[in-house]
């Protein structure tokens, strides 16, 4: 045995945490407004997730410890890269730094994606609603790019409500591009509908999604019947208050909340970062 080998045998190997985040490379960054941006990073081959799930994303802190927050994965499970859609909070511990990432920079990616905004947490139905506000659109950016969504539903309605028009760019561009997507373009044709509204600047449809549901304006604009637990399923993602308010409306319309272990008629999630 060489001297080196005996030294290695005597020194215990440093403990490696199997759950520690991996370091991934930023591939692209696109800024939409002074509050919103998206970025794409490398995806390790071993990273598996279900379309609609979230994962911890972060940056190392000055003291070397990671600073991580939950982020919905905005890309579908088949994509070779991972996409995220983020708010920029000026004094947010993570997003104040994350907003200045550039291609080539490193970000930390957690190893355990999870979540309930997945198709398997819903019982079969005809029409799938995805209600979102702000960055709550992110998990739906994943789901509307997954062929499984169109295989399971006759109609897929995504609603996105933001404060102003500029904040609708991500969802509007994505849905426009899906029409020409080689994988889901044809499948989504005639099935996928994006309904947008704004609450603080002029827009063809004004108002919070809760008001538009309560007044039936949403259903009139889409030309569909009112919510019906026999045919309709729903996913909800936005601020905590928005989720609670839309959830109350689902229950008032006879829909029951589901989960991974007990699929039912609607599921909720919250995607936020500070
Ligand atoms: P509003 O402008 O009336 O606050 P934010 O960017 O703050 O997350 O908000 C995104 C969108 O969600 C805004 O249009 C906002 O409307 C709306 N919103 C905020 N709270 C609720 C709620 N409890 N129910 C429905 N929509 C909400």
CSV table of C-alpha atoms and ligand atoms in Angstrom, one decimal:
chain,number,residue,atom,x,y,z
A,1,UNK,CA,0.0,0.0,0.0
A,2,UNK,CA,1.4,3.4,-0.9
A,3,UNK,CA,1.8,6.2,1.7
A,4,UNK,CA,-1.0,8.1,0.0
A,5,UNK,CA,-3.4,5.2,0.0
A,6,UNK,CA,-2.8,4.5,3.7
A,7,UNK,CA,-3.4,8.2,4.5
A,8,UNK,CA,-6.7,8.0,2.6
A,9,UNK,CA,-7.7,4.9,4.4
A,10,UNK,CA,-7.1,6.5,7.8
A,11,UNK,CA,-9.0,9.7,7.0
A,12,UNK,CA,-12.8,9.4,6.9
A,13,UNK,CA,-14.3,10.6,3.6
A,14,UNK,CA,-16.1,14.0,4.0
A,15,UNK,CA,-19.8,13.4,4.5
A,16,UNK,CA,-21.7,14.2,1.3
A,17,UNK,CA,-25.4,15.2,1.9
A,18,UNK,CA,-27.3,13.2,-0.8
A,19,UNK,CA,-30.1,15.8,-0.6
A,20,UNK,CA,-27.9,18.8,-1.1
A,21,UNK,CA,-28.9,21.1,-4.0
A,22,UNK,CA,-27.0,20.7,-7.3
A,23,UNK,CA,-25.3,23.6,-9.0
A,24,UNK,CA,-26.8,24.3,-12.3
A,25,UNK,CA,-25.9,26.8,-15.1
A,26,UNK,CA,-28.1,29.6,-16.2
A,27,UNK,CA,-28.7,29.3,-20.0
A,28,UNK,CA,-30.9,32.3,-20.7
A,29,UNK,CA,-32.7,35.2,-18.9
A,30,UNK,CA,-35.6,37.3,-20.2
A,31,UNK,CA,-37.0,40.3,-18.4
A,32,UNK,CA,-40.6,41.2,-19.0
A,33,UNK,CA,-41.1,44.2,-16.6
A,34,UNK,CA,-39.3,45.7,-13.7
A,35,UNK,CA,-41.1,43.1,-11.5
A,36,UNK,CA,-41.0,39.9,-13.6
A,37,UNK,CA,-38.5,37.8,-15.4
A,38,UNK,CA,-37.9,34.2,-16.5
A,39,UNK,CA,-34.8,32.1,-16.6
A,40,UNK,CA,-33.7,28.7,-18.0
A,41,UNK,CA,-31.1,26.5,-16.4
A,42,UNK,CA,-29.4,23.1,-17.1
A,43,UNK,CA,-31.3,20.0,-16.0
A,44,UNK,CA,-29.4,17.2,-14.5
A,45,UNK,CA,-30.1,13.8,-16.1
A,46,UNK,CA,-31.2,12.4,-12.8
A,47,UNK,CA,-33.8,15.2,-12.1
A,48,UNK,CA,-37.3,13.8,-12.5
A,49,UNK,CA,-40.5,15.7,-11.8
A,50,UNK,CA,-44.2,15.7,-12.7
A,51,UNK,CA,-45.4,18.5,-14.8
A,52,UNK,CA,-46.9,21.2,-12.5
A,53,UNK,CA,-44.6,20.5,-9.5
A,54,UNK,CA,-42.3,23.0,-7.7
A,55,UNK,CA,-38.8,22.7,-6.4
A,56,UNK,CA,-36.3,24.7,-4.2
A,57,UNK,CA,-34.2,27.2,-6.2
A,58,UNK,CA,-31.5,29.4,-4.8
A,59,UNK,CA,-28.1,31.0,-4.5
A,60,UNK,CA,-25.3,30.5,-2.1
A,61,UNK,CA,-25.1,33.1,0.7
A,62,UNK,CA,-21.9,34.9,1.7
A,63,UNK,CA,-21.5,32.6,4.6
A,64,UNK,CA,-21.6,29.6,2.2
A,65,UNK,CA,-25.0,28.3,3.2
A,66,UNK,CA,-27.7,28.1,0.5
A,67,UNK,CA,-30.6,30.5,0.3
A,68,UNK,CA,-33.5,28.6,-1.2
A,69,UNK,CA,-37.1,29.3,-2.1
A,70,UNK,CA,-39.9,27.2,-3.6
A,71,UNK,CA,-40.4,27.8,-7.3
A,72,UNK,CA,-42.9,26.2,-9.6
A,73,UNK,CA,-41.2,24.6,-12.6
A,74,UNK,CA,-42.5,26.4,-15.7
A,75,UNK,CA,-41.2,23.9,-18.2
A,76,UNK,CA,-42.9,20.6,-18.9
A,77,UNK,CA,-41.4,17.2,-17.7
A,78,UNK,CA,-40.2,16.3,-21.2
A,79,UNK,CA,-38.0,19.5,-21.6
A,80,UNK,CA,-34.2,19.0,-21.5
A,81,UNK,CA,-33.9,22.4,-19.7
A,82,UNK,CA,-35.7,23.8,-16.7
A,83,UNK,CA,-37.6,27.1,-16.8
A,84,UNK,CA,-38.7,29.4,-14.0
A,85,UNK,CA,-40.8,32.5,-13.9
A,86,UNK,CA,-40.0,34.9,-11.0
A,87,UNK,CA,-41.0,38.1,-9.4
A,88,UNK,CA,-38.3,40.7,-8.4
A,89,UNK,CA,-38.7,41.9,-4.9
A,90,UNK,CA,-36.3,44.8,-4.4
A,91,UNK,CA,-35.6,43.9,-0.8
A,92,UNK,CA,-36.3,40.2,-1.1
A,93,UNK,CA,-33.4,38.1,0.3
A,94,UNK,CA,-33.3,35.9,-2.8
A,95,UNK,CA,-35.0,37.7,-5.7
A,96,UNK,CA,-33.1,40.9,-5.1
A,97,UNK,CA,-30.0,38.9,-6.1
A,98,UNK,CA,-31.6,36.4,-8.5
A,99,UNK,CA,-32.9,39.1,-10.7
A,100,UNK,CA,-29.3,40.0,-11.9
A,101,UNK,CA,-28.3,36.5,-12.9
A,102,UNK,CA,-26.7,36.2,-16.4
A,103,UNK,CA,-26.2,33.2,-18.7
A,104,UNK,CA,-23.2,31.2,-17.4
A,105,UNK,CA,-24.0,32.0,-13.7
A,106,UNK,CA,-24.7,29.2,-11.3
A,107,UNK,CA,-27.9,28.7,-9.4
A,108,UNK,CA,-28.8,26.0,-6.9
A,109,UNK,CA,-31.5,23.4,-7.7
A,110,UNK,CA,-33.1,21.3,-5.0
A,111,UNK,CA,-33.4,17.5,-5.5
A,112,UNK,CA,-37.0,16.9,-4.4
A,113,UNK,CA,-39.7,18.4,-6.6
A,114,UNK,CA,-43.2,18.1,-5.2
A,115,UNK,CA,-46.6,19.6,-5.4
A,116,UNK,CA,-50.3,19.1,-5.9
A,117,UNK,CA,-50.9,21.0,-9.2
A,118,UNK,CA,-50.6,17.7,-11.1
A,119,UNK,CA,-53.0,16.0,-13.4
A,120,UNK,CA,-53.1,12.9,-11.2
A,121,UNK,CA,-54.5,14.8,-8.3
A,122,UNK,CA,-57.7,15.4,-10.2
A,123,UNK,CA,-60.5,13.0,-11.1
A,124,UNK,CA,-61.3,12.7,-14.9
A,125,UNK,CA,-63.4,15.5,-16.3
A,126,UNK,CA,-64.1,17.3,-19.6
A,127,UNK,CA,-62.9,20.9,-19.0
A,128,UNK,CA,-59.8,21.9,-17.0
A,129,UNK,CA,-59.6,25.4,-15.6
A,130,UNK,CA,-56.2,26.8,-14.4
A,131,UNK,CA,-56.8,30.0,-12.4
A,132,UNK,CA,-53.7,32.1,-11.9
A,133,UNK,CA,-52.6,35.6,-10.8
A,134,UNK,CA,-49.1,37.1,-11.2
A,135,UNK,CA,-46.3,34.5,-11.1
A,136,UNK,CA,-49.0,31.9,-10.2
A,137,UNK,CA,-49.1,31.3,-14.0
A,138,UNK,CA,-45.7,29.4,-13.8
A,139,UNK,CA,-47.0,25.8,-13.1
A,140,UNK,CA,-49.6,26.3,-15.9
A,141,UNK,CA,-46.8,27.2,-18.3
A,142,UNK,CA,-45.6,23.7,-17.6
A,143,UNK,CA,-49.0,22.0,-17.9
A,144,UNK,CA,-50.1,23.6,-21.1
A,145,UNK,CA,-46.9,22.4,-22.8
A,146,UNK,CA,-47.5,18.8,-21.7
A,147,UNK,CA,-49.4,16.5,-24.2
A,148,UNK,CA,-51.0,14.6,-21.3
A,149,UNK,CA,-53.1,17.7,-20.5
A,150,UNK,CA,-54.7,17.6,-23.9
A,151,UNK,CA,-55.1,13.8,-23.8
A,152,UNK,CA,-57.1,14.1,-20.6
A,153,UNK,CA,-59.4,17.1,-21.3
A,154,UNK,CA,-61.6,18.3,-24.2
A,155,UNK,CA,-61.1,21.9,-23.1
A,156,UNK,CA,-58.2,23.6,-21.3
A,157,UNK,CA,-58.9,27.1,-20.0
A,158,UNK,CA,-56.1,29.2,-18.4
A,159,UNK,CA,-56.9,32.4,-16.7
A,160,UNK,CA,-54.2,34.9,-15.9
A,161,UNK,CA,-55.0,38.1,-14.0
A,162,UNK,CA,-52.3,40.8,-13.4
A,163,UNK,CA,-52.1,44.3,-12.2
A,164,UNK,CA,-51.3,45.7,-15.7
A,165,UNK,CA,-50.9,44.6,-19.3
A,166,UNK,CA,-47.1,44.4,-19.3
A,167,UNK,CA,-47.4,41.6,-16.7
A,168,UNK,CA,-49.4,39.4,-19.1
A,169,UNK,CA,-46.5,39.2,-21.6
A,170,UNK,CA,-45.2,35.8,-20.4
A,171,UNK,CA,-48.5,34.0,-20.6
A,172,UNK,CA,-49.6,35.7,-23.8
A,173,UNK,CA,-46.4,35.0,-25.7
A,174,UNK,CA,-46.3,31.4,-24.5
A,175,UNK,CA,-49.8,30.6,-25.5
A,176,UNK,CA,-49.2,32.3,-28.9
A,177,UNK,CA,-46.1,30.1,-29.4
A,178,UNK,CA,-47.8,26.9,-28.4
A,179,UNK,CA,-49.9,27.1,-31.6
A,180,UNK,CA,-46.7,26.4,-33.6
A,181,UNK,CA,-45.1,24.0,-31.1
A,182,UNK,CA,-44.2,20.7,-32.9
A,183,UNK,CA,-45.2,18.6,-29.9
A,184,UNK,CA,-48.4,20.1,-28.6
A,185,UNK,CA,-49.4,22.7,-31.3
A,186,UNK,CA,-51.8,20.4,-33.0
A,187,UNK,CA,-53.2,18.8,-29.9
A,188,UNK,CA,-53.9,22.2,-28.2
A,189,UNK,CA,-55.5,23.6,-31.3
A,190,UNK,CA,-59.1,24.4,-30.5
A,191,UNK,CA,-58.7,23.1,-26.9
A,192,UNK,CA,-56.5,25.7,-25.2
A,193,UNK,CA,-57.9,29.1,-24.3
A,194,UNK,CA,-56.2,31.9,-22.5
A,195,UNK,CA,-58.4,34.3,-20.7
A,196,UNK,CA,-56.6,37.5,-19.4
A,197,UNK,CA,-57.7,40.3,-17.2
A,198,UNK,CA,-56.1,43.3,-15.5
A,199,UNK,CA,-57.0,45.1,-12.3
A,200,UNK,CA,-55.1,48.3,-12.4
A,201,UNK,CA,-54.8,49.4,-16.1
A,202,UNK,CA,-57.2,49.4,-19.0
A,203,UNK,CA,-57.7,46.0,-20.6
A,204,UNK,CA,-60.6,44.5,-22.6
A,205,UNK,CA,-61.6,42.6,-19.5
A,206,UNK,CA,-61.1,44.4,-16.2
A,207,UNK,CA,-61.4,42.9,-12.7
A,208,UNK,CA,-60.2,40.2,-10.3
A,209,UNK,CA,-60.8,36.6,-11.4
A,210,UNK,CA,-63.0,36.1,-8.3
A,211,UNK,CA,-65.3,38.9,-9.4
A,212,UNK,CA,-65.4,37.6,-12.9
A,213,UNK,CA,-66.4,34.1,-11.6
A,214,UNK,CA,-69.0,35.5,-9.2
A,215,UNK,CA,-70.7,37.7,-11.8
A,216,UNK,CA,-70.5,34.9,-14.5
A,217,UNK,CA,-68.6,37.3,-16.8
A,218,UNK,CA,-65.8,34.7,-17.2
A,219,UNK,CA,-68.2,32.0,-18.5
A,220,UNK,CA,-70.1,34.5,-20.7
A,221,UNK,CA,-66.8,35.7,-22.3
A,222,UNK,CA,-65.7,32.1,-22.9
A,223,UNK,CA,-69.1,30.9,-24.1
A,224,UNK,CA,-69.1,28.0,-21.6
A,225,UNK,CA,-71.7,26.9,-19.0
A,226,UNK,CA,-71.2,27.8,-15.4
A,227,UNK,CA,-69.0,25.6,-13.2
A,228,UNK,CA,-70.3,22.1,-12.8
A,229,UNK,CA,-68.6,19.4,-10.7
A,230,UNK,CA,-69.8,16.7,-13.1
A,231,UNK,CA,-67.6,18.1,-16.0
A,232,UNK,CA,-65.2,20.8,-14.6
A,233,UNK,CA,-61.9,20.5,-12.9
A,234,UNK,CA,-59.7,23.3,-11.6
A,235,UNK,CA,-56.2,24.2,-10.5
A,236,UNK,CA,-55.5,27.4,-8.6
A,237,UNK,CA,-52.2,29.3,-8.2
A,238,UNK,CA,-51.5,32.8,-7.0
A,239,UNK,CA,-51.1,34.7,-3.8
A,240,UNK,CA,-52.3,33.0,-0.6
A,241,UNK,CA,-55.4,35.3,-0.5
A,242,UNK,CA,-56.3,34.7,-4.1
A,243,UNK,CA,-56.0,30.9,-3.6
A,244,UNK,CA,-58.3,31.0,-0.6
A,245,UNK,CA,-60.8,33.2,-2.3
A,246,UNK,CA,-61.0,31.1,-5.5
A,247,UNK,CA,-61.0,27.9,-3.4
A,248,UNK,CA,-64.1,29.2,-1.6
A,249,UNK,CA,-65.8,29.8,-5.0
A,250,UNK,CA,-65.0,26.3,-6.1
A,251,UNK,CA,-66.5,24.9,-3.0
A,252,UNK,CA,-69.6,27.1,-3.3
A,253,UNK,CA,-70.0,25.7,-6.9
A,254,UNK,CA,-69.9,22.1,-5.6
A,255,UNK,CA,-66.3,21.1,-6.4
A,256,UNK,CA,-64.3,19.2,-3.8
A,257,UNK,CA,-60.6,19.7,-3.1
A,258,UNK,CA,-58.3,16.9,-4.1
A,259,UNK,CA,-54.7,15.8,-3.4
A,260,UNK,CA,-52.1,13.3,-4.6
A,261,UNK,CA,-53.5,10.7,-2.3
A,262,UNK,CA,-57.2,11.5,-2.8
A,263,UNK,CA,-57.8,13.0,-6.3
A,264,UNK,CA,-60.9,15.1,-6.6
A,265,UNK,CA,-62.3,18.1,-8.5
A,266,UNK,CA,-59.9,20.9,-7.7
A,267,UNK,CA,-56.4,21.4,-6.3
A,268,UNK,CA,-54.5,24.5,-5.0
A,269,UNK,CA,-50.9,25.6,-4.7
A,270,UNK,CA,-49.1,28.7,-3.9
A,271,UNK,CA,-46.0,29.8,-5.7
A,272,UNK,CA,-44.1,32.7,-4.3
A,273,UNK,CA,-40.6,33.9,-3.7
A,274,UNK,CA,-39.2,36.6,-1.5
B,1,LIG,P1,-55.6,43.9,-7.4
B,1,LIG,O1,-54.8,44.7,-8.3
B,1,LIG,O2,-57.0,44.2,-7.2
B,1,LIG,O3,-54.8,43.7,-6.1
B,1,LIG,P2,-50.1,40.7,-7.2
B,1,LIG,O4,-49.2,41.2,-8.4
B,1,LIG,O5,-50.2,41.6,-6.1
B,1,LIG,O6,-49.8,39.3,-6.8
B,1,LIG,O7,-51.5,40.6,-7.9
B,1,LIG,C1,-51.8,39.9,-9.0
B,1,LIG,C2,-53.3,40.0,-9.3
B,1,LIG,O8,-54.0,39.3,-8.4
B,1,LIG,C3,-53.8,41.4,-9.3
B,1,LIG,O9,-54.6,41.7,-10.4
B,1,LIG,C4,-54.6,41.5,-8.0
B,1,LIG,O10,-55.6,42.4,-8.0
B,1,LIG,C5,-55.1,40.1,-7.9
B,1,LIG,N1,-55.5,39.7,-6.6
B,1,LIG,C6,-54.9,40.0,-5.4
B,1,LIG,N2,-55.6,39.5,-4.4
B,1,LIG,C7,-56.6,38.7,-4.9
B,1,LIG,C8,-57.6,37.9,-4.3
B,1,LIG,N3,-57.7,37.8,-3.0
B,1,LIG,N4,-58.5,37.3,-5.1
B,1,LIG,C9,-58.4,37.5,-6.5
B,1,LIG,N5,-57.5,38.3,-7.1
B,1,LIG,C10,-56.6,38.9,-6.3
